[in-house]
Amino acid sequence: MKKLILFTLSIVISASFSQAQVRVVKSADRKITIDLSGLRTAGDSASQTFSQTLEKDLRLSGWFDPVRGGGELRLNGTAAPSGGELKAGGQVFRLNDQAMLFSKNYNGQPRAIAHRMADDIVEAVTGHKGFASMRIVLVGNRTGKKELYLCDGDGGGLRQLTGEGHIAIAPDWGPDGNTIIYTSYMRNFPDICRIDLNKSRREALASYGGLNTGSSISPDGKDLALILSKDGNPELYIKNIRSGKLTRLTNTPRAAEASPDWSPDGSRLVYASDQSGTGKPQLYIISREGGTPRRISSRGTENIAPDWGPNGLIACASRTGGHYAIAVIQPSSGQTSYLVSDGADYEDPSWAPDGRHIVAARSVNYQSSIYLLDTVSDRPVALLQGSGGWYSPACSPQ
Amino acid sequence: MKKSASFVIGMSLLLAVSTLTGCKSLKKNPAGVYGSDGLYGNGANGSLGMGDRFTGGTEHPGMFAPVYFDYDSAQVADSERSKIETVAQHLKQNDSVAVIIEGNCDERGSNEYNLTLGERRAQAVRAYLAGLGIGADRIQTKSYGEEKPVNPGHDEAAWAANRRGEFVLYY
């Protein structure tokens, strides 16, 4: 199957005298128009939900400009209820040579199969992964307490995950996409807990004296990176989940570590630490075997909440010009690019599985909501806002 | 644990807490070490390991004045020391009483970083108490980061009120 265009994230460096400026650009920086008028859906609400979700997903993917009539591509398809589920499917044709780029049928819940179909179309046409089928775990306070919630990649399908009535914060996904780890005060002190989404089961993974937080599970699922203060000061540790064996990686009696995240190959960790002596946290990389950490953040007065993406790039919240902005750092060179600066604060970035988009918390006037950011071209899009504050989004691995 | 919790995704849970205990042996801290050479003052923590969490008692908050901190600082200011000394006096007179120090931050900065900053504040107060002769095994810390403000405002006065260490007696 021939790909319509090739996509590369190329780092263009235009050095100015004061500071290196890095821009992330797309080599083919334009939208593909796709004609959706050939999608024939029944009039019921499930079919309507399907077509609306599919269209929004195609737009959010960053690749497509859905149109009615004309266009480079045409989607022909149908959607209709069938035995309590929705039956849908379609084909994508390239108009200039009538080549069929995609053809597939689906059965299931309308939103779920719309997400799958959108991802399949993105991959068939561009050769790149989409993110429509991902889930986002996040923190919300609409009950008056901070609890964990889940939603789909488009911000829809919101459902409450925990009902602890205490404080549930700092969620992240296990590499299998079926587990959530987070910090819970349900037993009065900050513990690291794990929820198995398939079995609706929760267990504590770390509940030492003092602080237990900042957890991140290694790509092979065997180890937990975490912040503990059990030895008298917050430090970075690795805990083997099966054996319980603890390895301490940092020793900073005058500083604190936070927010560890694993490199895609599991050999290293990025984390925030204020060991620079400035009282402001910066980002460091350390081998999972320990040793001397290497500072990688160079711009911004503070750099926090790193997320090491599947593309090898580290996103973080970087304080610059009195606000937090999302920055993307190349760990080998330290080259840094800033995504948007619109006067709002952007925090807690998380790479979507497509390696192109970032989900982050955006706050204005102390009201925090969840936004989708594009590292290539699109403007920020609100995924979830209102009904209290929304914080700390984390995208599922697939 | 006073409250039981419910879990929206279904099961009632017995926390299968493979109770992961911390190091039990506490390094003895000679009285006066922290108070005299200012170790607590330069923000160095790390010599006083934490024991297991307290169980079997009840928390008694609000009996002593909180210790306030400067922005982004985990150092006990000179002006705040007498508050800790008052608590030390009470603990010396009540052998069976323990204390939990709750570290808190203002809303600025990341939530996760503020959790560690709040913990450092609580640990600094703990080290000072230990330096006054209170056994480290009688002092636990709990950081709330920015999650438990006393003042919900967004100005300097609110932030100053929220940067604090609170004493919760446990017996």
Short mmCIF file of N, CA, C and O in Angstrom, two decimals, chain A residues 146 160-164 166-167 169-170 182-183 185-191 195-196 199-214 227 229-234 239 252-259 274 279-281 302 304 324 347-348 366 392, chain B residues 1-11 13-23 39 42-54 59 71-72 100 107-113 115-117 119-120 123 126 140-147 154 159:
data_model
loop_
_atom_site.label_atom_id
_atom_site.label_comp_id
_atom_site.label_asym_id
_atom_site.label_seq_id
_atom_site.Cartn_x
_atom_site.Cartn_y
_atom_site.Cartn_z
N LYS A 146 -9.88 15.09 45.35
CA LYS A 146 -9.17 14.69 44.13
C LYS A 146 -9.28 13.18 43.94
O LYS A 146 -8.88 12.42 44.80
N GLN A 160 -15.45 8.10 36.24
CA GLN A 160 -14.68 8.20 37.49
C GLN A 160 -14.09 6.84 37.83
O GLN A 160 -14.78 5.82 37.78
N LEU A 161 -12.81 6.82 38.15
CA LEU A 161 -12.14 5.55 38.43
C LEU A 161 -12.05 5.26 39.92
O LEU A 161 -12.28 4.13 40.35
N THR A 162 -11.69 6.25 40.72
CA THR A 162 -11.60 6.03 42.17
C THR A 162 -12.67 6.82 42.89
O THR A 162 -13.12 7.86 42.42
N GLY A 163 -13.07 6.32 44.04
CA GLY A 163 -13.99 7.03 44.91
C GLY A 163 -13.49 6.90 46.33
O GLY A 163 -14.17 6.38 47.20
N GLU A 164 -12.27 7.34 46.55
CA GLU A 164 -11.61 7.11 47.84
C GLU A 164 -12.02 8.13 48.89
O GLU A 164 -11.95 7.86 50.08
N HIS A 166 -10.39 10.73 49.70
CA HIS A 166 -9.21 11.34 50.33
C HIS A 166 -8.49 12.17 49.27
O HIS A 166 -9.08 13.11 48.76
N ILE A 167 -7.28 11.79 48.91
CA ILE A 167 -6.54 12.47 47.85
C ILE A 167 -5.94 11.39 46.96
O ILE A 167 -5.20 10.54 47.44
N ILE A 169 -3.74 11.24 43.45
CA ILE A 169 -3.02 12.14 42.54
C ILE A 169 -1.92 11.37 41.80
O ILE A 169 -1.64 10.21 42.07
N ALA A 170 -1.27 12.10 40.89
CA ALA A 170 -0.07 11.64 40.17
C ALA A 170 -0.24 10.29 39.49
O ALA A 170 0.58 9.40 39.65
N TYR A 182 -0.52 5.27 41.05
CA TYR A 182 -0.78 6.63 41.49
C TYR A 182 -0.46 6.75 42.98
O TYR A 182 -0.11 5.76 43.63
N THR A 183 -0.58 7.97 43.47
CA THR A 183 -0.33 8.23 44.89
C THR A 183 -1.68 8.41 45.57
O THR A 183 -2.49 9.23 45.15
N TYR A 185 -3.88 8.75 49.32
CA TYR A 185 -3.89 9.03 50.76
C TYR A 185 -5.01 8.25 51.45
O TYR A 185 -5.42 8.61 52.55
N MET A 186 -5.47 7.21 50.82
CA MET A 186 -6.61 6.51 51.38
C MET A 186 -6.30 5.94 52.75
O MET A 186 -7.18 5.81 53.60
N ARG A 187 -5.05 5.57 52.97
CA ARG A 187 -4.69 5.07 54.29
C ARG A 187 -3.99 6.16 55.10
O ARG A 187 -3.12 5.88 55.94
N ASN A 188 -4.35 7.41 54.78
CA ASN A 188 -3.96 8.56 55.58
C ASN A 188 -2.58 9.11 55.23
O ASN A 188 -2.32 10.30 55.41
N PHE A 189 -1.68 8.28 54.76
CA PHE A 189 -0.36 8.73 54.33
C PHE A 189 -0.22 8.49 52.83
O PHE A 189 -0.92 7.65 52.26
N PRO A 190 0.70 9.22 52.18
CA PRO A 190 0.88 9.02 50.73
C PRO A 190 1.52 7.68 50.40
O PRO A 190 2.69 7.44 50.70
N ASP A 191 0.74 6.79 49.80
CA ASP A 191 1.20 5.47 49.36
C ASP A 191 1.19 5.43 47.84
O ASP A 191 0.45 6.15 47.19
N ILE A 195 -3.78 0.01 40.36
CA ILE A 195 -5.11 -0.49 40.03
C ILE A 195 -5.00 -1.37 38.79
O ILE A 195 -4.42 -0.96 37.79
N ASP A 196 -5.53 -2.56 38.87
CA ASP A 196 -5.65 -3.44 37.71
C ASP A 196 -7.02 -3.19 37.10
O ASP A 196 -8.04 -3.54 37.68
N LYS A 199 -9.23 -6.38 36.42
CA LYS A 199 -9.76 -7.12 37.55
C LYS A 199 -10.42 -6.22 38.58
O LYS A 199 -10.84 -6.69 39.63
N SER A 200 -10.47 -4.90 38.31
CA SER A 200 -11.03 -3.95 39.28
C SER A 200 -10.44 -4.18 40.67
O SER A 200 -11.15 -4.32 41.65
N ARG A 201 -9.14 -4.26 40.71
CA ARG A 201 -8.47 -4.59 41.96
C ARG A 201 -7.38 -3.55 42.21
O ARG A 201 -6.77 -3.03 41.29
N ARG A 202 -7.15 -3.26 43.49
CA ARG A 202 -6.09 -2.31 43.84
C ARG A 202 -5.18 -2.91 44.89
O ARG A 202 -5.61 -3.66 45.76
N GLU A 203 -3.91 -2.58 44.81
CA GLU A 203 -2.97 -3.00 45.84
C GLU A 203 -1.95 -1.90 46.07
O GLU A 203 -1.71 -1.08 45.18
N ALA A 204 -1.37 -1.88 47.27
CA ALA A 204 -0.32 -0.92 47.58
C ALA A 204 1.01 -1.49 47.13
O ALA A 204 1.33 -2.65 47.37
N LEU A 205 1.81 -0.66 46.43
CA LEU A 205 3.14 -1.09 45.99
C LEU A 205 4.23 -0.52 46.86
O LEU A 205 5.33 -1.06 46.90
N ALA A 206 3.97 0.58 47.53
CA ALA A 206 4.97 1.16 48.43
C ALA A 206 4.26 1.97 49.50
O ALA A 206 3.46 2.85 49.19
N SER A 207 4.53 1.65 50.75
CA SER A 207 3.94 2.40 51.87
C SER A 207 4.95 2.46 53.00
O SER A 207 4.68 2.07 54.12
N TYR A 208 6.12 2.95 52.68
CA TYR A 208 7.16 3.14 53.68
C TYR A 208 6.82 4.37 54.53
O TYR A 208 5.97 5.18 54.16
N GLY A 209 7.52 4.51 55.65
CA GLY A 209 7.39 5.73 56.44
C GLY A 209 7.76 6.94 55.59
O GLY A 209 8.65 6.84 54.75
N GLY A 210 7.05 8.05 55.78
CA GLY A 210 7.33 9.25 55.00
C GLY A 210 6.63 9.23 53.65
O GLY A 210 5.55 8.67 53.49
N LEU A 211 7.28 9.82 52.65
CA LEU A 211 6.66 10.05 51.34
C LEU A 211 6.87 8.86 50.42
O LEU A 211 7.96 8.32 50.31
N ASN A 212 5.79 8.45 49.75
CA ASN A 212 5.85 7.46 48.67
C ASN A 212 5.11 8.05 47.49
O ASN A 212 3.90 8.18 47.53
N THR A 213 5.83 8.43 46.44
CA THR A 213 5.14 9.08 45.31
C THR A 213 5.99 9.02 44.05
O THR A 213 7.04 8.38 44.02
N GLY A 214 5.49 9.68 43.00
CA GLY A 214 6.23 9.85 41.76
C GLY A 214 6.47 8.58 40.98
O GLY A 214 7.46 8.45 40.27
N ILE A 227 9.78 7.91 44.38
CA ILE A 227 10.41 8.84 45.31
C ILE A 227 10.01 8.42 46.72
O ILE A 227 8.82 8.32 47.04
N SER A 229 11.04 8.96 51.07
CA SER A 229 11.80 9.72 52.06
C SER A 229 12.11 8.86 53.28
O SER A 229 12.44 9.38 54.32
N LYS A 230 12.02 7.56 53.12
CA LYS A 230 12.16 6.67 54.28
C LYS A 230 13.53 6.77 54.94
O LYS A 230 13.68 6.44 56.10
N ASP A 231 14.54 7.22 54.18
CA ASP A 231 15.86 7.37 54.76
C ASP A 231 16.13 8.79 55.25
O ASP A 231 17.26 9.16 55.52
N GLY A 232 15.07 9.61 55.30
CA GLY A 232 15.19 10.94 55.91
C GLY A 232 15.12 12.09 54.94
O GLY A 232 15.11 13.25 55.37
N ASN A 233 15.06 11.84 53.64
CA ASN A 233 14.99 12.91 52.66
C ASN A 233 14.43 12.33 51.37
O ASN A 233 14.73 11.17 51.05
N PRO A 234 13.64 13.08 50.60
CA PRO A 234 13.13 12.52 49.34
C PRO A 234 14.26 12.17 48.37
O PRO A 234 15.08 13.03 48.03
N LYS A 239 12.34 0.05 42.72
CA LYS A 239 11.87 -1.11 43.48
C LYS A 239 11.47 -2.21 42.50
O LYS A 239 10.65 -1.97 41.60
N THR A 252 21.07 13.10 47.81
CA THR A 252 21.09 14.56 47.78
C THR A 252 20.50 15.12 49.06
O THR A 252 19.35 15.54 49.08
N PRO A 253 21.28 15.15 50.15
CA PRO A 253 20.71 15.57 51.43
C PRO A 253 20.18 17.01 51.43
O PRO A 253 19.36 17.36 52.27
N ARG A 254 20.64 17.83 50.49
CA ARG A 254 20.17 19.22 50.45
C ARG A 254 19.16 19.45 49.34
O ARG A 254 18.84 20.59 49.01
N ALA A 255 18.64 18.40 48.73
CA ALA A 255 17.73 18.58 47.60
C ALA A 255 16.69 17.48 47.60
O ALA A 255 16.80 16.50 48.33
N ALA A 256 15.69 17.66 46.76
CA ALA A 256 14.64 16.67 46.63
C ALA A 256 14.50 16.28 45.17
O ALA A 256 14.72 17.10 44.27
N GLU A 257 14.13 15.03 44.96
CA GLU A 257 13.86 14.54 43.62
C GLU A 257 12.35 14.37 43.44
O GLU A 257 11.62 14.22 44.42
N ALA A 258 11.91 14.38 42.17
CA ALA A 258 10.48 14.23 41.88
C ALA A 258 10.31 13.69 40.46
O ALA A 258 11.19 13.82 39.62
N SER A 259 9.15 13.07 40.22
CA SER A 259 8.64 12.80 38.87
C SER A 259 9.56 11.97 37.98
O SER A 259 9.83 12.35 36.85
N ASP A 274 16.07 19.61 42.62
CA ASP A 274 16.53 20.98 42.86
C ASP A 274 17.97 20.99 43.39
O ASP A 274 18.38 21.90 44.07
N GLY A 279 17.41 26.33 44.25
CA GLY A 279 16.08 26.21 44.82
C GLY A 279 15.03 25.98 43.76
O GLY A 279 13.84 25.93 44.05
N LYS A 280 15.45 25.85 42.51
CA LYS A 280 14.52 25.60 41.41
C LYS A 280 14.83 24.24 40.79
O LYS A 280 15.99 23.96 40.48
N PRO A 281 13.81 23.41 40.59
CA PRO A 281 14.07 22.09 40.02
C PRO A 281 14.48 22.15 38.54
O PRO A 281 13.98 22.98 37.78
N GLU A 302 12.85 27.01 35.73
CA GLU A 302 12.70 25.70 36.34
C GLU A 302 12.07 24.75 35.31
O GLU A 302 11.35 25.19 34.40
N ILE A 304 10.16 20.88 35.13
CA ILE A 304 9.54 19.88 35.99
C ILE A 304 8.70 18.92 35.16
O ILE A 304 8.49 19.12 33.97
N TYR A 324 4.40 28.66 32.94
CA TYR A 324 4.87 27.34 32.55
C TYR A 324 4.44 27.07 31.13
O TYR A 324 3.26 27.22 30.79
N GLU A 347 1.06 22.58 32.08
CA GLU A 347 1.83 21.73 32.99
C GLU A 347 1.53 20.26 32.72
O GLU A 347 0.57 19.91 32.04
N ASP A 348 2.36 19.41 33.33
CA ASP A 348 2.16 17.95 33.32
C ASP A 348 1.94 17.37 31.93
O ASP A 348 0.92 16.73 31.66
N TYR A 366 -6.32 30.16 37.58
CA TYR A 366 -6.43 29.05 38.54
C TYR A 366 -7.52 28.04 38.19
O TYR A 366 -7.97 27.28 39.02
N SER A 392 -3.02 16.72 35.74
CA SER A 392 -2.10 15.57 35.65
C SER A 392 -2.53 14.49 34.67
O SER A 392 -2.58 13.31 35.02
N MET B 1 -6.07 4.30 60.57
CA MET B 1 -7.01 4.60 59.51
C MET B 1 -8.42 4.64 60.06
O MET B 1 -8.92 3.66 60.54
N LYS B 2 -8.98 5.79 59.98
CA LYS B 2 -10.29 5.93 60.56
C LYS B 2 -11.39 5.59 59.56
O LYS B 2 -12.40 5.02 59.91
N LYS B 3 -11.15 6.01 58.33
CA LYS B 3 -12.23 5.89 57.36
C LYS B 3 -12.03 4.68 56.46
O LYS B 3 -10.92 4.35 56.08
N SER B 4 -13.13 4.08 56.14
CA SER B 4 -13.03 3.03 55.14
C SER B 4 -13.32 3.66 53.80
O SER B 4 -13.93 4.71 53.71
N ALA B 5 -12.88 3.04 52.78
CA ALA B 5 -13.04 3.66 51.47
C ALA B 5 -13.84 2.78 50.55
O ALA B 5 -13.85 1.57 50.67
N SER B 6 -14.52 3.44 49.65
CA SER B 6 -15.22 2.67 48.64
C SER B 6 -14.50 2.86 47.32
O SER B 6 -13.77 3.79 47.13
N PHE B 7 -14.76 2.00 46.43
CA PHE B 7 -14.02 1.99 45.19
C PHE B 7 -15.03 1.94 44.08
O PHE B 7 -15.82 1.02 43.99
N VAL B 8 -15.01 2.95 43.24
CA VAL B 8 -16.07 3.07 42.25
C VAL B 8 -16.08 1.90 41.29
O VAL B 8 -17.11 1.41 40.90
N ILE B 9 -14.89 1.42 40.90
CA ILE B 9 -14.90 0.35 39.91
C ILE B 9 -15.29 -0.98 40.51
O ILE B 9 -15.10 -2.02 39.92
N GLY B 10 -15.86 -0.96 41.68
CA GLY B 10 -16.48 -2.20 42.07
C GLY B 10 -16.06 -2.71 43.41
O GLY B 10 -16.59 -2.30 44.40
N MET B 11 -15.12 -3.55 43.47
CA MET B 11 -14.89 -4.34 44.64
C MET B 11 -14.57 -3.50 45.86
O MET B 11 -13.94 -2.49 45.79
N LEU B 13 -12.25 -3.18 48.86
CA LEU B 13 -10.91 -3.71 48.81
C LEU B 13 -10.29 -3.84 50.16
O LEU B 13 -10.34 -2.99 50.98
N LEU B 14 -9.73 -4.99 50.27
CA LEU B 14 -8.83 -5.20 51.36
C LEU B 14 -7.51 -4.85 50.76
O LEU B 14 -7.08 -5.48 49.83
N LEU B 15 -6.90 -3.83 51.23
CA LEU B 15 -5.60 -3.52 50.68
C LEU B 15 -4.69 -4.68 50.98
O LEU B 15 -4.32 -4.92 52.10
N ALA B 16 -4.41 -5.40 49.95
CA ALA B 16 -3.50 -6.52 50.13
C ALA B 16 -2.13 -5.93 50.36
O ALA B 16 -1.24 -6.03 49.55
N VAL B 17 -2.04 -5.23 51.44
CA VAL B 17 -0.82 -4.50 51.67
C VAL B 17 0.27 -5.47 52.05
O VAL B 17 0.36 -5.94 53.15
N SER B 18 1.05 -5.74 51.08
CA SER B 18 2.25 -6.49 51.36
C SER B 18 3.09 -5.51 52.13
O SER B 18 3.97 -4.89 51.59
N THR B 19 2.72 -5.28 53.36
CA THR B 19 3.24 -4.12 54.07
C THR B 19 4.74 -4.07 53.96
O THR B 19 5.47 -4.87 54.48
N LEU B 20 5.09 -3.09 53.21
CA LEU B 20 6.47 -2.98 52.80
C LEU B 20 7.14 -2.10 53.84
O LEU B 20 7.02 -0.90 53.81
N THR B 21 7.75 -2.71 54.76
CA THR B 21 8.24 -1.94 55.88
C THR B 21 9.55 -1.28 55.56
O THR B 21 10.37 -1.81 54.84
N GLY B 22 9.72 -0.13 56.11
CA GLY B 22 10.98 0.58 55.94
C GLY B 22 12.01 0.05 56.91
O GLY B 22 11.78 -0.89 57.66
N CYS B 23 13.15 0.68 56.87
CA CYS B 23 14.25 0.27 57.73
C CYS B 23 13.88 0.49 59.18
O CYS B 23 13.38 1.54 59.55
N LEU B 39 22.99 22.24 61.09
CA LEU B 39 22.80 21.31 59.98
C LEU B 39 21.40 21.41 59.40
O LEU B 39 21.22 21.39 58.20
N ASN B 42 21.05 24.47 57.02
CA ASN B 42 21.47 24.49 55.63
C ASN B 42 20.68 23.49 54.79
O ASN B 42 21.02 23.22 53.64
N GLY B 43 19.66 22.94 55.39
CA GLY B 43 18.75 22.13 54.60
C GLY B 43 19.22 20.72 54.34
O GLY B 43 18.71 20.03 53.48
N ALA B 44 20.23 20.24 55.09
CA ALA B 44 20.70 18.87 54.85
C ALA B 44 19.86 17.90 55.66
O ALA B 44 19.81 17.97 56.88
N ASN B 45 19.21 17.00 54.97
CA ASN B 45 18.47 15.93 55.63
C ASN B 45 19.14 14.61 55.27
O ASN B 45 20.08 14.56 54.51
N GLY B 46 18.62 13.55 55.80
CA GLY B 46 19.02 12.27 55.28
C GLY B 46 19.70 11.35 56.27
O GLY B 46 19.98 10.21 55.94
N SER B 47 19.97 11.79 57.47
CA SER B 47 20.63 10.89 58.41
C SER B 47 19.64 10.21 59.34
O SER B 47 20.00 9.30 60.05
N LEU B 48 18.38 10.65 59.31
CA LEU B 48 17.40 10.10 60.24
C LEU B 48 16.38 9.25 59.51
O LEU B 48 15.41 9.76 58.96
N GLY B 49 16.65 7.95 59.45
CA GLY B 49 15.72 7.08 58.76
C GLY B 49 14.36 7.05 59.44
O GLY B 49 14.23 7.30 60.63
N MET B 50 13.34 6.75 58.62
CA MET B 50 11.98 6.69 59.15
C MET B 50 11.67 5.25 59.56
O MET B 50 12.04 4.31 58.87
N GLY B 51 10.95 5.12 60.64
CA GLY B 51 10.47 3.79 61.03
C GLY B 51 9.15 3.48 60.35
O GLY B 51 8.71 4.19 59.44
N ASP B 52 8.52 2.42 60.78
CA ASP B 52 7.20 2.09 60.27
C ASP B 52 6.20 3.16 60.70
O ASP B 52 6.41 3.89 61.65
N ARG B 53 5.11 3.20 59.97
CA ARG B 53 4.06 4.15 60.33
C ARG B 53 3.44 3.78 61.66
O ARG B 53 3.34 2.61 62.03
N PHE B 54 2.97 4.81 62.35
CA PHE B 54 2.29 4.58 63.62
C PHE B 54 0.98 3.85 63.39
O PHE B 54 0.27 4.10 62.42
N GLU B 59 -5.07 10.56 65.75
CA GLU B 59 -4.42 11.84 65.45
C GLU B 59 -5.11 12.98 66.19
O GLU B 59 -6.34 13.04 66.26
N TYR B 71 9.24 31.06 50.69
CA TYR B 71 8.93 30.52 49.37
C TYR B 71 10.07 29.62 48.89
O TYR B 71 11.24 30.01 48.95
N ASP B 72 9.73 28.45 48.43
CA ASP B 72 10.69 27.48 47.88
C ASP B 72 11.75 27.05 48.88
O ASP B 72 12.79 26.54 48.48
N ILE B 100 3.17 13.54 64.32
CA ILE B 100 3.27 13.51 62.86
C ILE B 100 3.40 14.96 62.39
O ILE B 100 2.58 15.80 62.75
N GLU B 107 0.45 26.97 46.32
CA GLU B 107 -0.02 26.34 45.09
C GLU B 107 0.94 26.50 43.91
O GLU B 107 0.73 25.88 42.86
N ARG B 108 1.94 27.34 44.06
CA ARG B 108 2.84 27.58 42.92
C ARG B 108 3.79 26.40 42.74
O ARG B 108 4.23 25.80 43.68
N GLY B 109 4.12 26.12 41.50
CA GLY B 109 5.00 24.98 41.22
C GLY B 109 4.20 23.72 40.94
O GLY B 109 2.99 23.69 41.11
N SER B 110 4.88 22.67 40.49
CA SER B 110 4.17 21.45 40.11
C SER B 110 3.71 20.68 41.34
O SER B 110 4.36 20.71 42.39
N ASN B 111 2.61 19.98 41.19
CA ASN B 111 2.07 19.20 42.31
C ASN B 111 3.08 18.20 42.83
O ASN B 111 3.26 18.04 44.03
N GLU B 112 3.73 17.49 41.91
CA GLU B 112 4.65 16.43 42.34
C GLU B 112 5.89 17.02 43.01
O GLU B 112 6.38 16.47 43.99
N TYR B 113 6.38 18.12 42.46
CA TYR B 113 7.54 18.73 43.11
C TYR B 113 7.15 19.26 44.48
O TYR B 113 7.91 19.17 45.45
N LEU B 115 5.04 18.00 46.48
CA LEU B 115 4.99 16.88 47.43
C LEU B 115 6.36 16.67 48.07
O LEU B 115 6.47 16.43 49.27
N THR B 116 7.41 16.75 47.27
CA THR B 116 8.74 16.53 47.82
C THR B 116 9.20 17.73 48.64
O THR B 116 9.87 17.57 49.66
N LEU B 117 8.82 18.93 48.21
CA LEU B 117 9.17 20.11 49.00
C LEU B 117 8.46 20.08 50.36
O LEU B 117 9.06 20.38 51.40
N GLU B 119 7.58 17.47 51.94
CA GLU B 119 8.25 16.44 52.74
C GLU B 119 9.56 16.97 53.32
O GLU B 119 9.88 16.69 54.48
N ARG B 120 10.28 17.75 52.55
CA ARG B 120 11.54 18.31 53.07
C ARG B 120 11.27 19.26 54.23
O ARG B 120 12.04 19.35 55.17
N GLN B 123 10.56 17.10 57.16
CA GLN B 123 11.80 16.45 57.61
C GLN B 123 12.70 17.44 58.33
O GLN B 123 13.43 17.08 59.28
N ARG B 126 11.37 17.71 61.70
CA ARG B 126 11.68 16.44 62.39
C ARG B 126 13.14 16.44 62.88
O ARG B 126 13.42 16.04 64.02
N GLN B 140 6.96 11.08 62.85
CA GLN B 140 6.70 10.71 61.47
C GLN B 140 6.43 11.97 60.65
O GLN B 140 6.09 13.01 61.20
N THR B 141 6.61 11.84 59.35
CA THR B 141 6.31 12.97 58.46
C THR B 141 5.22 12.57 57.47
O THR B 141 5.06 11.40 57.13
N LYS B 142 4.50 13.57 57.03
CA LYS B 142 3.48 13.36 56.00
C LYS B 142 3.42 14.62 55.16
O LYS B 142 3.14 15.69 55.67
N SER B 143 3.71 14.49 53.87
CA SER B 143 3.61 15.66 53.00
C SER B 143 2.28 15.68 52.29
O SER B 143 1.86 14.67 51.71
N TYR B 144 1.65 16.85 52.32
CA TYR B 144 0.45 17.06 51.51
C TYR B 144 0.75 17.89 50.26
O TYR B 144 -0.17 18.18 49.49
N GLY B 145 2.01 18.30 50.10
CA GLY B 145 2.30 19.16 48.95
C GLY B 145 1.39 20.37 48.96
O GLY B 145 1.24 21.03 49.99
N GLU B 146 0.72 20.65 47.84
CA GLU B 146 -0.20 21.79 47.77
C GLU B 146 -1.64 21.35 47.91
O GLU B 146 -2.57 22.10 47.59
N GLU B 147 -1.86 20.10 48.39
CA GLU B 147 -3.21 19.53 48.37
C GLU B 147 -4.09 19.93 49.55
O GLU B 147 -5.27 19.61 49.58
N HIS B 154 -5.36 33.22 46.32
CA HIS B 154 -4.28 33.15 45.34
C HIS B 154 -3.37 34.37 45.47
O HIS B 154 -2.94 34.94 44.47
N TRP B 159 -0.57 32.38 50.22
CA TRP B 159 0.59 31.50 49.99
C TRP B 159 1.42 31.37 51.26
O TRP B 159 1.86 30.27 51.61
#
